[in-house]
Short mmCIF file of C-alpha atoms in Angstrom, two decimals:
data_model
loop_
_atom_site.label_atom_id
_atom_site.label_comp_id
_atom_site.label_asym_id
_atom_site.label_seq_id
_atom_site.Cartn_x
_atom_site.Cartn_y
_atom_site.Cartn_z
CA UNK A 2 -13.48 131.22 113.94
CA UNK A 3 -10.01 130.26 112.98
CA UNK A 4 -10.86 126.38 112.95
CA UNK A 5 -14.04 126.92 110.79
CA UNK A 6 -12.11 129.46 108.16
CA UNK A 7 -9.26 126.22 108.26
CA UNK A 8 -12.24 123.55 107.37
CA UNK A 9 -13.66 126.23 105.05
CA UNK A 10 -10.98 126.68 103.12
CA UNK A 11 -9.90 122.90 102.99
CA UNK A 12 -13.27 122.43 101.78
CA UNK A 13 -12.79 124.61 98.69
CA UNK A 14 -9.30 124.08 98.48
CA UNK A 15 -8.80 120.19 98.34
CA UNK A 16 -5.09 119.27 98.83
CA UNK A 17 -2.87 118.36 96.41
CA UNK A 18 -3.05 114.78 95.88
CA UNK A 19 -6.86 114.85 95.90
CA UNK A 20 -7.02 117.43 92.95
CA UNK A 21 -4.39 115.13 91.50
CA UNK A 22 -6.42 111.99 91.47
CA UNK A 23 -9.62 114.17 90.49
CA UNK A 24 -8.27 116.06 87.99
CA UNK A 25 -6.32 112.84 86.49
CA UNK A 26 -9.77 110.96 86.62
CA UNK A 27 -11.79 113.34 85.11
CA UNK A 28 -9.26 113.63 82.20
CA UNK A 29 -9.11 109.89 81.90
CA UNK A 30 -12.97 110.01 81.04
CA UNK A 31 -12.88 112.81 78.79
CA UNK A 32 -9.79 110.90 77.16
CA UNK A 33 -11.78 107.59 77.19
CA UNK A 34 -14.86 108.94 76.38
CA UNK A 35 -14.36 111.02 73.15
CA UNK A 36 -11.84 108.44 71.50
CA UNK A 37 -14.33 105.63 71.80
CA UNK A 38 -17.11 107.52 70.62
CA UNK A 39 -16.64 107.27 66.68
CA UNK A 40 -16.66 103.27 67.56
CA UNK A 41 -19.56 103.21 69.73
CA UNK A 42 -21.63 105.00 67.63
CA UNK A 43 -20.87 103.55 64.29
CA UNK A 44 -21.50 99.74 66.29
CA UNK A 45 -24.83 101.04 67.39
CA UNK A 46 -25.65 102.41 64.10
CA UNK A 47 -24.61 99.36 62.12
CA UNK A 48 -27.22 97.24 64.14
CA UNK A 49 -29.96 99.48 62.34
CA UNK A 50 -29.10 99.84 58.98
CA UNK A 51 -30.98 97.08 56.80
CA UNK A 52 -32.11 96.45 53.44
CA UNK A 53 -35.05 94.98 52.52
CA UNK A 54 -34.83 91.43 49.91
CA UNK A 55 -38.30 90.20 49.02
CA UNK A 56 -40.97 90.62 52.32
CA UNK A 57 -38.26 90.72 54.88
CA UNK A 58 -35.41 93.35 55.90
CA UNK A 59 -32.23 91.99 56.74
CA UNK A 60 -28.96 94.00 58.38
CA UNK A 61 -26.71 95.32 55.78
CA UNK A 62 -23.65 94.23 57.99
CA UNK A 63 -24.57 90.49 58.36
CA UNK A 64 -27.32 89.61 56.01
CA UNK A 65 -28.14 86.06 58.01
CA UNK A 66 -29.59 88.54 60.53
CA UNK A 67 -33.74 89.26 59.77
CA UNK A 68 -34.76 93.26 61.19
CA UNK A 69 -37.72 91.88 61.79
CA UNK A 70 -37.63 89.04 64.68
CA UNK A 71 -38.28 90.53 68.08
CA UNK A 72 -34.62 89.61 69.35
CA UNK A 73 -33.40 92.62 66.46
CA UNK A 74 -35.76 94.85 68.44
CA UNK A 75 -34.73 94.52 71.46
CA UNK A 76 -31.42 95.02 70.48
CA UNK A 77 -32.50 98.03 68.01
CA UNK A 78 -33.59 99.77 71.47
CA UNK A 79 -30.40 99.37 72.77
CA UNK A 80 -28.83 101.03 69.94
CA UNK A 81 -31.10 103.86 70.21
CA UNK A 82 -31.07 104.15 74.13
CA UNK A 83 -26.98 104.51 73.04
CA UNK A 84 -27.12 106.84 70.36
CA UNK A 85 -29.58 108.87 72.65
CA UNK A 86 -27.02 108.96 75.75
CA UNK A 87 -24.19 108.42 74.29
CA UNK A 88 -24.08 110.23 70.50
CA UNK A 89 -26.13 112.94 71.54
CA UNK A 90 -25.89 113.09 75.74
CA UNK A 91 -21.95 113.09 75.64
CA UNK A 92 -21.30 116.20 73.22
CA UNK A 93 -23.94 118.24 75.15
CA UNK A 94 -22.29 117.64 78.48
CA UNK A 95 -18.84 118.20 77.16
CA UNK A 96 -20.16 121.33 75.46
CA UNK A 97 -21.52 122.53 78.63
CA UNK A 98 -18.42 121.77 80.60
CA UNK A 99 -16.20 123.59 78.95
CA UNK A 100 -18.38 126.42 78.15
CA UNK A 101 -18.62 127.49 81.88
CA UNK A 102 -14.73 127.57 81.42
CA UNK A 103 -14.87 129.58 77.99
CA UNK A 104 -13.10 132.31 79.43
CA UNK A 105 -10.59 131.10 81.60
CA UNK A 106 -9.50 128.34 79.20
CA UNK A 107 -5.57 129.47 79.82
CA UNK A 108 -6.69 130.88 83.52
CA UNK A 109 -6.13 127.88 85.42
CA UNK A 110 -3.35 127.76 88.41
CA UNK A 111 -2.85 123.92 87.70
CA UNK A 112 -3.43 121.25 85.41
CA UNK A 113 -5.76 119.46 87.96
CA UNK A 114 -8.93 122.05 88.56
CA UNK A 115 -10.41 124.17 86.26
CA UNK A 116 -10.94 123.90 82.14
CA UNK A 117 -7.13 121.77 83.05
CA UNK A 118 -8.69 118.12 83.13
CA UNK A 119 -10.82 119.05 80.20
CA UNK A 120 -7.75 120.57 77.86
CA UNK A 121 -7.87 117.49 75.83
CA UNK A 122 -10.99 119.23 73.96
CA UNK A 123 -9.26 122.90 73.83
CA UNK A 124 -5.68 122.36 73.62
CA UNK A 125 -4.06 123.75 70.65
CA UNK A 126 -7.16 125.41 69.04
CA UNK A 127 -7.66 129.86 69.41
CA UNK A 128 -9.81 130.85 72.53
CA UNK A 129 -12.18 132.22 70.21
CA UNK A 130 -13.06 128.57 68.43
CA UNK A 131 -12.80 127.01 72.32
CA UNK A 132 -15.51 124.21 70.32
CA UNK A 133 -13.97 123.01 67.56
CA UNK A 134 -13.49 119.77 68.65
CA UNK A 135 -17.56 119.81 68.94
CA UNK A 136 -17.69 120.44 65.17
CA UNK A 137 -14.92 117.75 64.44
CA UNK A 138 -17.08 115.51 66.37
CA UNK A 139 -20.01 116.04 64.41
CA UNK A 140 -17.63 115.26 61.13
CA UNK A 141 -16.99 112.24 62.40
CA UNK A 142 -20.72 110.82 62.96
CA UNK A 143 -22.30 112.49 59.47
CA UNK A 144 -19.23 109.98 58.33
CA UNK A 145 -20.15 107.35 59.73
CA UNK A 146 -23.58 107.94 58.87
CA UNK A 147 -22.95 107.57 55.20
CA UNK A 148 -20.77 104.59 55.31
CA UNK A 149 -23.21 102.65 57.72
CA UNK A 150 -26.92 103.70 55.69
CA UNK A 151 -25.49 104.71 52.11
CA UNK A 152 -23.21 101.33 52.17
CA UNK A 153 -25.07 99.67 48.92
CA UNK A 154 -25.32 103.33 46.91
CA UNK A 155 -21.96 103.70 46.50
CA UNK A 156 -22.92 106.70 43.86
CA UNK A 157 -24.72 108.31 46.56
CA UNK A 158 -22.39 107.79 49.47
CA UNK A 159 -19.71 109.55 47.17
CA UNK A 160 -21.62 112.47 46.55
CA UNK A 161 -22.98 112.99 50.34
CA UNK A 162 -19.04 112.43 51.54
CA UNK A 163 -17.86 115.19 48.65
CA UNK A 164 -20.31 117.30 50.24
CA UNK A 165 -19.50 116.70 53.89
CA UNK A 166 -15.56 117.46 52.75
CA UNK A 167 -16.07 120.43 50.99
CA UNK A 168 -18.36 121.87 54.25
CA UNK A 169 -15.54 120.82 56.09
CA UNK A 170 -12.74 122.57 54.11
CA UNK A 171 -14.92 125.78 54.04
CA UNK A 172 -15.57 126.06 57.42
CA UNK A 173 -11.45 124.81 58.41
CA UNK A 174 -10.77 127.80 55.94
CA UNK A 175 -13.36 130.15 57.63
CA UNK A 176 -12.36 129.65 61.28
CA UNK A 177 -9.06 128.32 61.28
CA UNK A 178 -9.11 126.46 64.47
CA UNK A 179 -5.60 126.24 65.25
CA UNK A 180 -3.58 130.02 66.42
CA UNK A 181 -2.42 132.52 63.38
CA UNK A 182 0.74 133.53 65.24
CA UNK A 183 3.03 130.83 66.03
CA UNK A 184 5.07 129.04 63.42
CA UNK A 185 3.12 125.62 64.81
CA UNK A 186 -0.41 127.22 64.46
CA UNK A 187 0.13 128.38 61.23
CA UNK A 188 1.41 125.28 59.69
CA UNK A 189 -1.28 122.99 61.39
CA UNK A 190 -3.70 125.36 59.63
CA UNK A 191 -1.77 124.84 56.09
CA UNK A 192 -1.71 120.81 56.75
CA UNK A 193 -5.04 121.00 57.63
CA UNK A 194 -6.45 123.06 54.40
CA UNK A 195 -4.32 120.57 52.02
CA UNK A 196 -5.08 117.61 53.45
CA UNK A 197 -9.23 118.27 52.80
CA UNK A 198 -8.65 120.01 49.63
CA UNK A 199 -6.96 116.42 48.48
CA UNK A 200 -9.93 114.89 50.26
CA UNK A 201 -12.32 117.31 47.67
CA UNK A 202 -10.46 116.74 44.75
CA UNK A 203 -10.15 112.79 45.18
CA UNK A 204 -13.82 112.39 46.02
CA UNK A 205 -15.16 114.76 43.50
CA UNK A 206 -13.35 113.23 41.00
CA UNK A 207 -14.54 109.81 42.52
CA UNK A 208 -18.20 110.94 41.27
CA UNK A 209 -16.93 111.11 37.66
CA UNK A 210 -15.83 106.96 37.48
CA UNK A 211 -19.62 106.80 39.08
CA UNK A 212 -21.18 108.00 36.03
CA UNK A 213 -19.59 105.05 33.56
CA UNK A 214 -20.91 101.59 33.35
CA UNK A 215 -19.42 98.23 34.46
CA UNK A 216 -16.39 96.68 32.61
CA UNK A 217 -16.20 100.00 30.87
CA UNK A 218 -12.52 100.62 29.14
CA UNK A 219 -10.29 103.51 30.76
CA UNK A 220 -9.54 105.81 27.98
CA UNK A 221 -6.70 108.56 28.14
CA UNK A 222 -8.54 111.00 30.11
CA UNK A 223 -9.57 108.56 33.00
CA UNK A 224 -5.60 107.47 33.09
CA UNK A 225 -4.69 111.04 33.51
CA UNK A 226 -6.88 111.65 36.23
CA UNK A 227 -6.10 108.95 37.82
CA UNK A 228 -2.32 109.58 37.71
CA UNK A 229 -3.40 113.17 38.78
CA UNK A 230 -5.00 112.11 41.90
CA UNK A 231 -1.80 109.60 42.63
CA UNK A 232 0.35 112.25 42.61
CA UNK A 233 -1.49 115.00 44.53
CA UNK A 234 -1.86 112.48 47.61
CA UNK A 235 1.89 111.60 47.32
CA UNK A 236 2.50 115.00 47.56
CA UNK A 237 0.38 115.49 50.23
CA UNK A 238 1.87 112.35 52.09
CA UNK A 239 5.60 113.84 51.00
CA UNK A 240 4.69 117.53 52.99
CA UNK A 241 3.41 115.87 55.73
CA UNK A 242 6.26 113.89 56.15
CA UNK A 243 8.87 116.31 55.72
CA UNK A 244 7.41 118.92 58.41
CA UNK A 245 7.14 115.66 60.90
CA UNK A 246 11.12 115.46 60.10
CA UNK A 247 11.45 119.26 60.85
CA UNK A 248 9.78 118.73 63.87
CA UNK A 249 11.74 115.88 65.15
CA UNK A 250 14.88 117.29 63.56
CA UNK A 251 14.42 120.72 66.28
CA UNK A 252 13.46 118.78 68.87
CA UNK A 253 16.18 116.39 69.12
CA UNK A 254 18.57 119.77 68.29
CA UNK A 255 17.03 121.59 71.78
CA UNK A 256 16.86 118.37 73.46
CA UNK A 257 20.64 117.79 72.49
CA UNK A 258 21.67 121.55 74.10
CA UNK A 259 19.81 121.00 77.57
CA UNK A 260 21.82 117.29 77.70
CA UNK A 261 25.21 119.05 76.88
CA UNK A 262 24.65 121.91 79.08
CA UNK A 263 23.83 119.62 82.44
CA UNK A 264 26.80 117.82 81.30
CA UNK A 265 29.08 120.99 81.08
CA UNK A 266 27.23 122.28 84.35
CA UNK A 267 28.35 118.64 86.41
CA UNK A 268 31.70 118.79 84.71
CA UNK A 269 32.40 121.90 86.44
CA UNK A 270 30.54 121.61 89.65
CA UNK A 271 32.82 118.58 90.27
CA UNK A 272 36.43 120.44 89.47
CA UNK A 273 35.31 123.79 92.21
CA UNK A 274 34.17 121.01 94.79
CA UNK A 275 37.73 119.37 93.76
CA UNK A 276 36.18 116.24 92.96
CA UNK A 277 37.66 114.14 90.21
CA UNK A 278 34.47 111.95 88.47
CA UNK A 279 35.40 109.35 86.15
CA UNK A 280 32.68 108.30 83.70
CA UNK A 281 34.98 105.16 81.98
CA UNK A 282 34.99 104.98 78.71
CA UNK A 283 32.85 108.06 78.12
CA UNK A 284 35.81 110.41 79.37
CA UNK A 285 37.47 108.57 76.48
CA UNK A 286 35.78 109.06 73.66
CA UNK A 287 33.68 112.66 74.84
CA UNK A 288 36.45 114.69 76.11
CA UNK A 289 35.62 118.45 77.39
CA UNK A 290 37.09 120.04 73.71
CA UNK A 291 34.65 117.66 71.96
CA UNK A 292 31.61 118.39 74.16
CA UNK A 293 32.48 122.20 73.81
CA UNK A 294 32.52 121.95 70.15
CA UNK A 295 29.21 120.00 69.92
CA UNK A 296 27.80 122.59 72.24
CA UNK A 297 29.04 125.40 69.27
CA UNK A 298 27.43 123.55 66.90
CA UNK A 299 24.27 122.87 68.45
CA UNK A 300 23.94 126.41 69.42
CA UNK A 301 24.85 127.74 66.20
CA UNK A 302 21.77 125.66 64.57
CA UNK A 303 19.40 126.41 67.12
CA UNK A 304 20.39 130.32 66.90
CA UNK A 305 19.52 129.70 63.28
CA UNK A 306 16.29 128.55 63.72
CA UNK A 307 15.58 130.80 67.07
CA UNK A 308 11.79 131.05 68.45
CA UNK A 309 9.98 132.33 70.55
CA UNK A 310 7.08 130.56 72.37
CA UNK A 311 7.06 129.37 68.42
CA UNK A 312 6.89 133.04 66.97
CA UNK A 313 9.71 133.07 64.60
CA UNK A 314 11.65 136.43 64.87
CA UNK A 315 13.72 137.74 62.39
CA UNK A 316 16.13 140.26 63.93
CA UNK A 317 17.82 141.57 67.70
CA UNK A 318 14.54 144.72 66.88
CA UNK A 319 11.78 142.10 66.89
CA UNK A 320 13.18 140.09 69.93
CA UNK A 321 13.56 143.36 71.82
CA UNK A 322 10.17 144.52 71.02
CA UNK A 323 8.82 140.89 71.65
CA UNK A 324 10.64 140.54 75.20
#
């Protein structure tokens, strides 16, 4: 009994270096898989779109290429045998995946089994919106969609990618993917909503220079809005920027206190063991008064800009009532 409970439970419980290499390969396909798919699909729907000139069709990517000799075919099945497996098999099995794991997304006891190897599609979104990547996914391919079969209506691609961005923004605003509590969440959520809005605005106003004919003479208004639309994406570009440097700027802060405080911790490990370590030139120019006032310092900015699994808290009340 005991030797078929040990094989039993070795069965279900693989050991640790075997959920290790499954878990790492099944995230390296995931990983693979959903960053090539934009390419793949927008490769295998370029080889469809064509455009008819006189009694032939030819491909709208390379017009030496006739749609209508049998080698196109051929290679037109291929496309759709991809889009088939690929553009529509791929989402469905990734949905399915991680929608047996919908409520134990955070459950897992390690990285390797569970919804872990598949956190690449989760991570950093709320529980409740566990398939937003899904949705960002389809974003992607009604994209390339326009580009690839609206390529020569330039009017028309405009309008059908103003649309697609203002869907976007509403449903961004509607779910808002990312968590409403931490200080992170809540500013991927602003970067997010600013970053389409500029999208809206810039394409929108894109459809008014679609209305006007060729060689036509930019008067006062078109200058404006153009200047308008310069400035909103530098500004954009400028807030992005300056929450990257935040980011950094805290990091390198925390990162700074755990190097100072292993430092402080050797230092005096080796004077109770009465060992005398001699680090060169570094004892010369960091001496034990300097690394105690950089520790001050450090501590005094992180204390400053204290948080709690990314909750900012205000006062000692919140921190007691958070702990």
């Amino acid at each position: 009994d005991k030797i078929e409970n040990k094989n039993k439970y070795l069965k279900e419980h693989p050991g640790n270096f075997t959920s290790f290499l499954i878990g790492w390969g099944v995230t390296t396909i995931v990983v693979g898989t959903f960053l090539m798919y934009p390419t793949i699909i927008k490769q295998a729907l370029a080889s469809l779109g064509c455009i008819k000139y006189g009694n032939n069709r030819y491909l709208i990517e390379d017009l030496s290429i006739n749609c209508d000799t049998a080698e196109h075919r051929g290679v037109v099945l291929a496309c759709y045998a991809a889009l088939i497996l690929y553009g529509i098999g791929i989402p469905i099995i990734g949905f399915i995946r991680l929608y047996n794991f919908k409520y134990t997304l955070n459950d897992h006891r390690d990285k390797y089994s569970g919804a872990g190897p598949l956190s690449f599609l989760y991570l950093g979104y709320r529980n409740e919106v566990w398939y937003y990547e899904f949705i960002v996914m389809g974003k992607k391919v009604c994209l390339i969609l326009i580009s690839v079969f609206l390529r020569n209506y330039s009017r028309y691609q405009m309008i059908c990618a103003s649309l697609l961005m203002q869907i976007a923004f509403f449903i961004h605003v509607f779910l808002k993917p990312y968590d409403k509590i931490t200080k992170y969440g809540v500013l991927c959520n602003q970067l997010e909503n600013i970053s389409l809005l500029a999208l809206v605005v810039t394409l929108n106003s894109g459809l008014f220079f679609g209305t006007i004919e060729d060689n036509y003479t930019l008067g006062v208004f078109e200058t404006s809005l153009i200047t308008l639309l310069i400035i909103l994406n530098v500004v954009v570009l400028i807030v992005f920027i300056y929450h990257i440097y935040k980011l950094i700027k805290n990091k390198f802060y925390t990162q700074l206190e755990s190097t100072l405080k292993i430092i402080k911790e050797n230092s005096n490990r080796s004077l109770e063991n009465g060992e005398v370590v001699s680090n060169g030139i570094f004892d010369c120019v960091v001496t034990d008064k300097k690394i105690n006032k950089l520790t001050s310092w450090v501590k005094n900015h992180n204390n400053k800009n204290k948080e709690f699994k990314g909750i900012p808290l205000k006062n000692d009340k919140e921190i007691e009532l958070f702990e």
